[in-house]
């Protein structure tokens, strides 16, 4: 009997045999696998393997102060060594530095020599594993695998991550930083110290960030090794379907540093001891009691029907079932236009959508709309669906609600085929407080992966906060970022909640005014900032084309400057203040809008630090808030969006301002642009995840929505319906994206704001060879309105928000030509005259007599053509 969840087929688990299964046949049953297999004996024999220690009594080598151990190139293979996985405070006082290393006895090797020795052990098919993360077998263990003793050790040059620089260029870029040199130099010194320690004791960031090749489940030709760092546990055993959940069957051993380990040899027939797709957990006796936990490094976890807790899944499909990437990753575009999306709610139907449906239905839509990147939310497994993916429980596992890991890989490969970057909304700022499925209290202590006490708890989010000063937390998080880039070919990340990371107050109940004392003081979490510098080093060093975006509302200086110059290293900062400004303005009357205020908010960003701007994201779409369309049109959206019935003043105003707000945001707000799916056409509903009634401890009942998916979907059919006004809004957004693709105005070095007139309610600015004219006045249209410009020649309209295709009133003649006249106006050497209708945005391009050419743009079923002029150098 088989049942299905999100495209995954699960067998019904039979009643468990309670007898102890210690014989060779105890792991032969594959009936507990969560995946159907074509042939249970066809498991891959080409998986990674190396010389692991699995039952040695030899104690691990220990290093004073650092407690971090590597295996030297010339170490005798008869010695069993496990690299240290303890949790020291790596940013302790400088006096306790690692120069004072001492060895406990004559058998300890030289750490400096070990650090310079990086080698890999591989099988005959080239699969490799860094031996700096591998234990060496004893003679007794070697006899068990003597058949593989002829495997050759080969040297593989690690990828080069540039070393830290001087970290002083930031003072040339921003002279105001000089007053905070002591803090910034200390920060950079801590960063350099960690880099040096990682290089010295771990073989570099490249090796250090591959913790998943050592911890969790690793497969060799002879069996499976499972390791888990759980220093608080008193005892541990691996349990699962493979041993009928018997806690006495596969007891693990602990080393001196809190790493529990077990090796499971292959079955007599050569099949793996744990079938692919079967459930697994680690059974521990902890200070908080007996508990079964999902392994921290698990690659897949699933919630079976009718069950509350998740189960870890041993995921190692046969070669023939593994997805093979077919298309190269696209190069990073100069200007990035991001379509923010959530796979689960991407269907027009009230259901949880799948990776496969998103691949087939949504990706082509994103491409046609003109975006060049898709940012996918809620990839990391999260037990609580309504958390929007931000309360992560299993950091290395893609969410099983939407399909299998292979389905996700297929989605990403298809996006690459379409030329789209795929960015992951990654959460390293906090973790779910769920103790059943996640890292919280994993080993029975609250100071395992997180700070203890109040410092380790985010009271607003009800989540746990990582201890970025822990060596093993650094290994875990850096390896996590590396895993998604390596295994799934993501093209970069949007790091969530970075403001919360960088300050001990987490940005709560704090207003950032721009005073530099707010950024560089005792409230700054230097350990967290150093982690961000390290992860950006990793991303940009190993994947030069990858994109890193940080969600920071504070405006931290140096955020988007290279780490070698003293910066934190992000490519972009999310320009979050802009969306808040639009909401603030929409609460006011049109007469109270100030053009200077709008321009200041859009342009108020740090020199040489790129921003991704948005008029609205998923935050504004959540229940309890309102999207721009809802603020503008409210309940009229339900009754007056059909073209076959009269509009209302509220609808006319709403559609006009919706287009203007989005275009001026893209035009002035940043070097990148983001839109949440559905907002491009003014999606009429908020997002409300399915939820039941919530009973609070004080007896209060918070009503749910009867676990309905009705408000947890995207009605793309509305934007595609040509008989609805939503279609015109979608067409305008599409034309706006294609205009930026053609002209690249977001990254143009030439930007000049020539007019922000409060009386006329007009804003005019130049980007490259384009002139943008916005008339925000609610009634006044202006004939022969003089527009200042830099370059002489002929201008033509290339985008008009008032065009009928976009739901406008078609008040402009698109065949008209506009010739410049000499003479200064608005501090510009030339000008031309235009007609500026009320509530319109018009873009004029310098064309110098070249005839305009049609640009084919299509979405949905029908293709439409809009006129855009060809850009020509004057």
XYZ file of N, CA and C in Angstrom, residues 90-308:
657
model
N 35.794 31.351 19.499
C 36.891 31.670 18.606
C 37.230 33.149 18.594
N 36.423 33.936 19.244
C 36.752 35.356 19.302
C 37.024 35.766 20.741
N 37.697 34.929 21.492
C 38.063 35.254 22.854
C 39.209 36.252 22.841
N 39.706 36.610 24.015
C 40.719 37.648 24.101
C 41.924 37.311 23.258
N 42.460 38.356 22.618
C 43.584 38.150 21.714
C 44.772 37.506 22.406
N 44.916 37.713 23.724
C 46.056 37.142 24.427
C 46.032 35.630 24.381
N 44.830 35.060 24.222
C 44.710 33.606 24.153
C 44.720 33.151 22.720
N 45.699 33.610 21.960
C 45.719 33.249 20.544
C 46.348 31.878 20.358
N 46.287 31.449 19.127
C 46.668 30.066 18.851
C 48.137 29.903 18.540
N 48.943 30.937 18.817
C 50.370 30.807 18.624
C 50.999 29.950 19.727
N 50.241 29.730 20.851
C 50.808 29.076 22.014
C 50.541 27.579 22.045
N 50.362 26.991 20.872
C 50.003 25.582 20.820
C 51.059 24.702 21.465
N 50.607 23.701 22.223
C 51.510 22.705 22.794
C 50.927 21.337 22.578
N 51.779 20.344 22.472
C 51.336 18.984 22.264
C 51.378 18.218 23.594
N 50.451 17.320 23.777
C 50.361 16.613 25.040
C 51.363 15.459 25.165
N 51.761 14.850 24.053
C 52.750 13.791 24.158
C 53.514 13.690 22.858
N 54.484 12.822 22.816
C 55.390 12.762 21.686
C 54.734 12.231 20.433
N 53.551 11.640 20.549
C 52.874 11.099 19.372
C 52.102 12.162 18.611
N 51.995 13.374 19.159
C 51.251 14.421 18.468
C 52.102 15.009 17.356
N 51.469 15.303 16.242
C 52.193 15.771 15.076
C 52.227 17.292 15.035
N 53.021 17.803 14.117
C 53.162 19.251 13.952
C 51.952 19.815 13.218
N 51.260 20.759 13.880
C 50.018 21.302 13.311
C 50.283 22.128 12.069
N 51.384 22.883 12.040
C 51.678 23.715 10.872
C 51.870 22.846 9.639
N 52.571 21.719 9.798
C 52.762 20.829 8.662
C 51.432 20.230 8.233
N 50.601 19.901 9.230
C 49.312 19.302 8.897
C 48.446 20.269 8.112
N 48.488 21.541 8.501
C 47.637 22.525 7.841
C 48.002 22.708 6.390
N 49.275 22.505 6.064
C 49.700 22.700 4.677
C 49.474 21.463 3.830
N 49.022 20.392 4.452
C 48.850 19.145 3.729
C 47.377 18.917 3.452
N 46.995 19.012 2.191
C 45.598 18.811 1.791
C 45.578 17.722 0.744
N 44.989 16.610 1.071
C 44.948 15.540 0.101
C 43.563 14.937 0.085
N 43.259 14.200 -0.927
C 41.952 13.573 -1.049
C 42.110 12.112 -1.376
N 41.210 11.312 -0.886
C 41.198 9.885 -1.168
C 40.050 9.620 -2.119
N 40.304 8.902 -3.208
C 39.253 8.711 -4.196
C 39.125 7.276 -4.620
N 37.941 6.948 -5.149
C 37.787 5.595 -5.686
C 38.175 5.616 -7.152
N 38.044 4.495 -7.800
C 38.534 4.394 -9.168
C 37.695 5.173 -10.153
N 36.592 5.727 -9.694
C 35.767 6.525 -10.599
C 35.903 8.016 -10.324
N 36.856 8.338 -9.481
C 37.157 9.752 -9.305
C 36.414 10.435 -8.183
N 35.532 9.733 -7.448
C 34.860 10.358 -6.329
C 35.867 10.618 -5.234
N 35.854 11.795 -4.671
C 36.896 12.170 -3.729
C 36.311 12.757 -2.461
N 37.107 12.676 -1.392
C 36.743 13.268 -0.123
C 37.999 13.818 0.514
N 37.977 15.034 1.038
C 39.186 15.591 1.632
C 39.595 14.801 2.869
N 40.838 14.335 2.877
C 41.254 13.534 4.010
C 41.568 14.363 5.231
N 41.595 15.681 5.097
C 41.727 16.498 6.290
C 40.484 16.394 7.153
N 39.401 15.834 6.578
C 38.171 15.622 7.326
C 37.909 14.135 7.512
N 38.933 13.319 7.400
C 38.758 11.873 7.429
C 39.623 11.263 8.508
N 39.072 10.296 9.226
C 39.860 9.544 10.189
C 40.617 8.438 9.476
N 41.730 8.018 10.054
C 42.536 6.959 9.471
C 42.269 5.671 10.231
N 42.162 4.534 9.528
C 41.803 3.269 10.144
C 42.949 2.652 10.925
N 42.593 1.867 11.895
C 43.574 1.023 12.563
C 43.850 -0.179 11.672
N 44.870 -0.946 12.046
C 45.195 -2.144 11.263
C 44.013 -3.095 11.214
N 43.317 -3.231 12.351
C 42.179 -4.150 12.392
C 41.089 -3.715 11.442
N 40.877 -2.424 11.400
C 39.845 -1.932 10.491
C 40.292 -2.052 9.053
N 41.588 -1.867 8.827
C 42.086 -1.962 7.465
C 41.869 -3.350 6.895
N 41.923 -4.368 7.764
C 41.721 -5.732 7.284
C 40.311 -5.917 6.755
N 39.359 -5.198 7.362
C 37.967 -5.346 6.923
C 37.781 -4.823 5.510
N 38.611 -3.887 5.093
C 38.453 -3.268 3.779
C 39.702 -3.439 2.945
N 40.406 -4.529 3.161
C 41.667 -4.725 2.458
C 41.481 -4.834 0.962
N 40.264 -5.172 0.555
C 40.008 -5.280 -0.865
C 40.195 -3.926 -1.556
N 40.106 -2.867 -0.780
C 40.264 -1.529 -1.355
C 41.603 -0.902 -1.016
N 42.539 -1.706 -0.507
C 43.805 -1.141 -0.055
C 44.667 -0.627 -1.195
N 44.319 -0.993 -2.437
C 45.128 -0.536 -3.562
C 44.669 0.803 -4.108
N 43.692 1.432 -3.452
C 43.244 2.748 -3.924
C 44.352 3.765 -3.731
N 44.536 4.608 -4.715
C 45.641 5.555 -4.695
C 45.227 6.882 -4.074
N 46.180 7.449 -3.366
C 45.983 8.789 -2.832
C 46.433 9.786 -3.886
N 45.589 10.729 -4.189
C 45.968 11.724 -5.185
C 45.807 13.121 -4.609
N 46.634 13.995 -5.054
C 46.612 15.376 -4.582
C 45.736 16.208 -5.506
N 44.869 16.996 -4.903
C 43.983 17.857 -5.676
C 44.122 19.272 -5.151
N 44.447 20.187 -6.023
C 44.632 21.563 -5.589
C 43.294 22.153 -5.149
N 43.253 22.679 -3.944
C 42.002 23.291 -3.497
C 41.714 24.564 -4.276
N 40.422 24.912 -4.324
C 40.059 26.164 -4.961
C 40.641 27.321 -4.154
N 41.025 28.349 -4.853
C 41.715 29.460 -4.209
C 40.711 30.531 -3.806
N 40.686 30.840 -2.526
C 39.900 31.957 -2.021
C 40.893 33.051 -1.654
N 40.777 34.228 -2.232
C 41.768 35.287 -1.973
C 41.962 35.520 -0.483
N 43.188 35.726 -0.057
C 43.447 35.998 1.361
C 42.926 37.371 1.747
N 42.793 37.620 3.029
C 42.353 38.955 3.451
C 43.317 40.030 2.972
N 42.787 41.189 2.687
C 43.620 42.304 2.280
C 44.012 43.150 3.481
N 44.348 44.398 3.224
C 44.732 45.294 4.312
C 43.518 45.804 5.073
N 42.355 45.802 4.402
C 41.136 46.249 5.063
C 41.078 47.737 5.333
N 41.820 48.535 4.558
C 41.917 49.970 4.828
C 41.222 50.848 3.791
N 40.808 50.279 2.681
C 40.253 51.106 1.609
C 38.922 51.746 1.999
N 38.251 51.143 2.952
C 36.964 51.706 3.367
C 37.119 53.135 3.866
N 38.269 53.461 4.428
C 38.483 54.810 4.953
C 38.664 55.823 3.830
N 39.127 55.353 2.658
C 39.218 56.236 1.499
C 37.844 56.458 0.884
N 37.034 55.425 0.896
C 35.699 55.519 0.307
C 34.786 56.391 1.155
N 34.858 56.212 2.468
C 33.985 56.945 3.381
C 34.836 57.502 4.518
N 35.165 58.767 4.438
C 36.048 59.380 5.435
C 35.401 59.474 6.814
N 34.066 59.405 6.883
C 33.400 59.438 8.180
C 33.739 58.203 9.016
N 34.225 57.147 8.356
C 34.582 55.933 9.082
C 35.849 56.108 9.915
N 36.625 57.142 9.632
C 37.862 57.363 10.374
C 37.594 57.483 11.872
N 36.490 58.085 12.226
C 36.161 58.266 13.640
C 35.877 56.950 14.345
N 35.689 55.892 13.563
C 35.369 54.586 14.140
C 36.404 53.542 13.745
N 37.601 54.022 13.489
C 38.678 53.136 13.045
C 38.979 52.042 14.081
N 38.932 52.385 15.354
C 39.253 51.403 16.381
C 38.312 50.201 16.293
N 37.025 50.471 16.169
C 36.051 49.387 16.053
C 36.254 48.602 14.764
N 36.399 49.311 13.654
C 36.499 48.652 12.356
C 37.799 47.866 12.227
N 38.897 48.408 12.764
C 40.152 47.665 12.721
C 40.091 46.429 13.607
N 39.408 46.542 14.744
C 39.214 45.363 15.595
C 38.388 44.310 14.861
N 37.312 44.756 14.212
C 36.464 43.836 13.436
C 37.272 43.129 12.368
N 38.073 43.893 11.647
C 38.856 43.287 10.574
C 39.945 42.382 11.137
N 40.482 42.756 12.289
C 41.476 41.896 12.925
C 40.889 40.564 13.344
N 39.669 40.580 13.853
C 39.008 39.325 14.221
C 38.741 38.462 12.983
N 38.326 39.128 11.924
C 38.088 38.411 10.656
C 39.374 37.765 10.151
N 40.468 38.521 10.153
C 41.745 37.973 9.687
C 42.214 36.829 10.586
N 41.986 36.964 11.864
C 42.383 35.920 12.802
C 41.648 34.608 12.503
N 40.354 34.695 12.269
C 39.581 33.488 11.962
C 40.019 32.897 10.634
N 40.245 33.744 9.649
C 40.732 33.244 8.362
C 42.061 32.512 8.545
N 42.951 33.080 9.338
C 44.245 32.446 9.555
C 44.095 31.117 10.280
N 43.207 31.058 11.274
C 42.993 29.819 12.000
C 42.394 28.739 11.098
N 41.448 29.148 10.269
C 40.842 28.186 9.338
C 41.891 27.677 8.359
N 42.718 28.576 7.843
C 43.790 28.154 6.935
C 44.764 27.210 7.633
N 45.084 27.518 8.881
C 46.118 26.784 9.593
C 45.648 25.416 10.073
N 44.426 25.350 10.574
C 43.981 24.122 11.220
C 42.933 23.336 10.440
N 42.389 23.934 9.383
C 41.361 23.237 8.615
C 41.724 23.107 7.143
N 42.845 23.670 6.735
C 43.229 23.579 5.338
C 42.591 24.634 4.458
N 41.971 25.666 5.064
C 41.376 26.745 4.292
C 39.856 26.683 4.270
N 39.259 27.769 3.808
C 37.793 27.850 3.734
C 37.204 26.788 2.821
N 37.938 26.441 1.769
C 37.434 25.434 0.843
C 37.179 24.121 1.572
N 38.163 23.651 2.331
C 38.015 22.399 3.063
C 37.054 22.551 4.234
N 37.151 23.669 4.942
C 36.323 23.891 6.123
C 34.842 23.911 5.781
N 34.514 24.396 4.595
C 33.114 24.550 4.196
C 32.529 23.283 3.585
N 33.252 22.170 3.696
C 32.721 20.895 3.207
C 32.494 19.941 4.371
N 31.921 20.477 5.436
C 31.638 19.657 6.602
C 30.704 18.514 6.308
N 29.874 18.666 5.291
C 28.929 17.603 4.936
C 29.634 16.374 4.371
N 30.911 16.474 4.056
C 31.655 15.297 3.622
C 32.203 14.514 4.809
N 32.066 15.057 5.997
C 32.555 14.397 7.199
C 31.421 14.083 8.156
N 30.564 15.072 8.426
C 29.488 14.930 9.395
C 28.197 14.507 8.694
N 27.259 13.997 9.493
C 26.063 13.432 8.909
C 26.366 12.060 8.331
N 25.645 11.697 7.302
C 25.831 10.391 6.661
C 26.806 10.520 5.499
N 27.812 9.654 5.479
C 28.744 9.595 4.358
C 28.838 8.153 3.900
N 28.840 7.965 2.619
C 28.814 6.629 2.014
C 30.192 6.267 1.476
N 30.629 5.067 1.741
C 31.862 4.551 1.163
C 31.547 3.256 0.442
N 32.547 2.669 -0.155
C 32.339 1.404 -0.869
C 32.009 0.276 0.085
N 32.364 0.428 1.359
C 32.188 -0.665 2.314
C 31.022 -0.456 3.263
N 30.414 0.714 3.263
C 29.303 0.951 4.159
C 28.985 2.412 4.341
N 28.331 2.711 5.438
C 27.875 4.064 5.737
C 28.405 4.480 7.101
N 28.995 5.665 7.152
C 29.424 6.247 8.415
C 28.485 7.396 8.761
N 28.106 7.427 10.028
C 27.267 8.533 10.505
C 27.969 9.190 11.685
N 28.138 10.507 11.603
C 28.748 11.274 12.676
C 27.854 12.453 13.041
N 27.830 12.767 14.304
C 27.018 13.888 14.785
C 27.727 14.568 15.945
N 27.825 15.883 15.860
C 28.396 16.661 16.959
C 27.300 16.953 17.963
N 27.358 16.304 19.127
C 26.361 16.473 20.181
C 27.052 16.333 21.526
N 27.877 17.311 21.906
C 28.691 17.188 23.124
C 27.877 17.064 24.400
N 26.617 17.507 24.385
C 25.804 17.421 25.593
C 25.193 16.060 25.833
N 25.161 15.202 24.826
C 24.518 13.896 24.953
C 25.365 12.952 25.808
N 24.698 12.121 26.603
C 25.380 11.131 27.438
C 25.577 9.823 26.688
N 24.670 9.499 25.823
C 24.785 8.318 24.971
C 24.004 8.585 23.696
N 24.309 7.825 22.658
C 23.635 8.035 21.371
C 23.588 6.734 20.596
N 22.542 6.583 19.822
C 22.395 5.420 18.945
C 21.674 5.851 17.691
N 22.015 5.231 16.580
C 21.321 5.492 15.321
C 20.146 4.541 15.210
N 18.962 5.099 14.986
C 17.761 4.276 14.873
C 17.031 4.634 13.584
N 16.198 3.728 13.137
C 15.427 3.976 11.928
C 14.722 2.725 11.442
N 14.132 2.849 10.285
C 13.462 1.697 9.687
C 14.430 0.532 9.485
N 15.696 0.860 9.199
C 16.670 -0.176 8.850
C 16.954 -1.122 10.018
N 16.771 -0.675 11.272
C 16.988 -1.556 12.418
C 15.766 -1.627 13.329
N 14.605 -1.389 12.721
C 13.331 -1.455 13.457
C 13.310 -0.526 14.676
N 14.032 0.580 14.577
C 14.029 1.612 15.604
C 14.508 1.077 16.952
N 15.400 0.130 16.899
C 15.926 -0.488 18.112
C 17.097 0.348 18.642
N 16.954 1.018 19.799
C 18.030 1.874 20.302
C 19.250 1.105 20.803
N 19.119 -0.206 20.919
C 20.252 -1.019 21.366
C 20.999 -1.673 20.211
N 20.517 -1.477 19.008
C 21.101 -2.182 17.865
C 22.362 -1.511 17.340
N 22.371 -0.195 17.235
C 23.491 0.515 16.621
C 23.911 1.679 17.521
N 24.601 1.314 18.592
C 25.052 2.292 19.573
C 26.290 3.010 19.048
N 26.323 4.297 19.240
C 27.410 5.123 18.723
C 28.476 5.345 19.795
N 29.681 5.644 19.354
C 30.782 5.960 20.267
C 31.106 7.437 20.187
N 31.589 7.981 21.297
C 31.852 9.410 21.406
C 33.352 9.664 21.506
N 33.837 10.674 20.799
C 35.243 11.034 20.952
C 35.381 12.123 22.012
N 36.592 12.595 22.192
C 36.852 13.573 23.248
C 36.194 14.923 23.003
N 35.705 15.137 21.810
C 35.198 16.454 21.451
C 33.698 16.470 21.201
N 33.023 15.446 21.631
C 31.574 15.438 21.540
C 31.022 14.967 20.218
N 31.851 14.293 19.412
C 31.389 13.776 18.127
C 31.038 12.291 18.291
N 29.796 11.975 18.015
C 29.328 10.584 18.077
C 29.447 9.964 16.696
N 29.814 8.689 16.652
C 30.125 8.065 15.376
C 29.727 6.592 15.368
N 29.319 6.130 14.203
C 29.078 4.706 13.991
C 29.316 4.381 12.530
N 29.866 3.205 12.280
C 30.048 2.716 10.917
C 29.178 1.485 10.724
N 28.379 1.490 9.684
C 27.520 0.360 9.353
C 28.046 -0.291 8.084
N 28.574 -1.522 8.178
C 29.087 -2.181 6.975
C 27.960 -2.593 6.048
N 28.291 -2.736 4.790
C 27.296 -3.188 3.815
C 26.753 -4.549 4.211
N 25.578 -4.848 3.721
C 24.994 -6.171 3.922
C 25.808 -7.222 3.182
N 25.544 -8.460 3.502
C 26.311 -9.556 2.909
C 26.223 -9.573 1.391
N 25.092 -9.123 0.861
C 24.928 -9.113 -0.594
C 25.500 -7.848 -1.229
N 26.155 -6.997 -0.430
C 26.754 -5.782 -0.961
C 25.832 -4.584 -0.979
N 24.571 -4.779 -0.610
C 23.625 -3.661 -0.601
C 23.907 -2.753 0.594
N 23.499 -1.505 0.517
C 23.785 -0.560 1.601
C 23.041 -0.944 2.875
N 23.627 -0.671 4.029
C 22.984 -1.050 5.285
C 21.718 -0.260 5.584
N 21.623 0.950 5.020
C 20.416 1.760 5.178
C 19.830 1.985 3.791
N 18.638 1.517 3.510
C 18.063 1.716 2.175
C 17.783 3.188 1.904
N 17.993 3.578 0.680
C 17.656 4.933 0.257
C 16.176 5.197 0.521
N 15.895 6.350 1.125
C 14.520 6.750 1.361
C 13.947 6.279 2.676
N 14.720 5.566 3.493
C 14.179 5.083 4.756
C 14.367 6.111 5.855
N 13.551 6.014 6.882
C 13.552 6.992 7.966
C 14.687 6.718 8.950
N 15.297 7.794 9.455
C 16.388 7.673 10.418
C 16.305 8.808 11.438
N 16.773 8.522 12.641
C 16.931 9.542 13.677
C 18.087 9.138 14.581
N 18.530 10.078 15.393
C 19.537 9.778 16.392
C 18.848 9.762 17.754
N 19.029 8.664 18.465
C 18.420 8.455 19.777
C 19.458 8.823 20.831
N 19.140 9.809 21.679
C 20.119 10.301 22.644
C 19.557 10.367 24.049
N 20.444 10.088 25.000
C 20.183 10.364 26.404
C 20.854 11.694 26.700
N 20.070 12.706 27.013
C 20.590 14.066 27.151
C 20.265 14.625 28.532
N 20.851 15.753 28.879
C 20.510 16.403 30.151
C 19.030 16.741 30.273
N 18.332 16.815 29.129
C 16.898 17.116 29.151
C 16.046 15.866 29.053
N 16.690 14.698 29.026
C 15.954 13.447 28.929
C 16.235 12.705 27.634
N 15.556 11.593 27.472
C 15.696 10.779 26.264
C 14.977 11.465 25.116
N 15.626 11.521 23.945
C 14.968 12.137 22.799
C 15.471 11.523 21.505
N 14.613 11.544 20.506
C 14.968 11.147 19.144
C 14.979 12.412 18.288
N 16.088 12.673 17.640
C 16.230 13.897 16.844
C 16.558 13.569 15.400
N 16.115 14.438 14.517
C 16.520 14.334 13.114
C 17.982 14.758 13.034
N 18.847 13.999 12.374
C 20.262 14.394 12.262
C 20.413 15.819 11.761
N 21.344 16.541 12.363
C 21.510 17.961 12.045
C 21.915 18.195 10.597
N 22.618 17.237 9.990
C 23.105 17.390 8.621
C 22.253 16.605 7.636
N 21.032 16.272 8.021
C 20.165 15.456 7.159
C 19.902 16.180 5.845
N 19.854 15.425 4.751
C 19.673 16.001 3.415
C 18.221 16.013 2.946
N 17.344 15.356 3.714
C 15.938 15.320 3.328
C 15.135 14.900 4.552
N 13.979 15.508 4.754
C 13.099 15.111 5.847
C 11.663 15.242 5.389
N 10.813 14.422 5.960
C 9.440 14.307 5.467
C 8.482 14.177 6.640
N 7.336 14.813 6.495
C 6.239 14.626 7.434
C 5.230 13.675 6.792
N 5.112 12.508 7.367
C 4.191 11.522 6.803
C 2.751 11.924 7.093
N 1.803 11.493 6.264
C 0.390 11.831 6.471
C -0.097 11.397 7.851
N -0.791 12.307 8.512
C -1.353 11.989 9.813
C -0.384 12.104 10.964
N 0.871 12.426 10.681
C 1.866 12.557 11.739
C 2.217 14.029 11.954
N 2.614 14.376 13.172
C 3.019 15.743 13.477
C 4.517 15.927 13.290
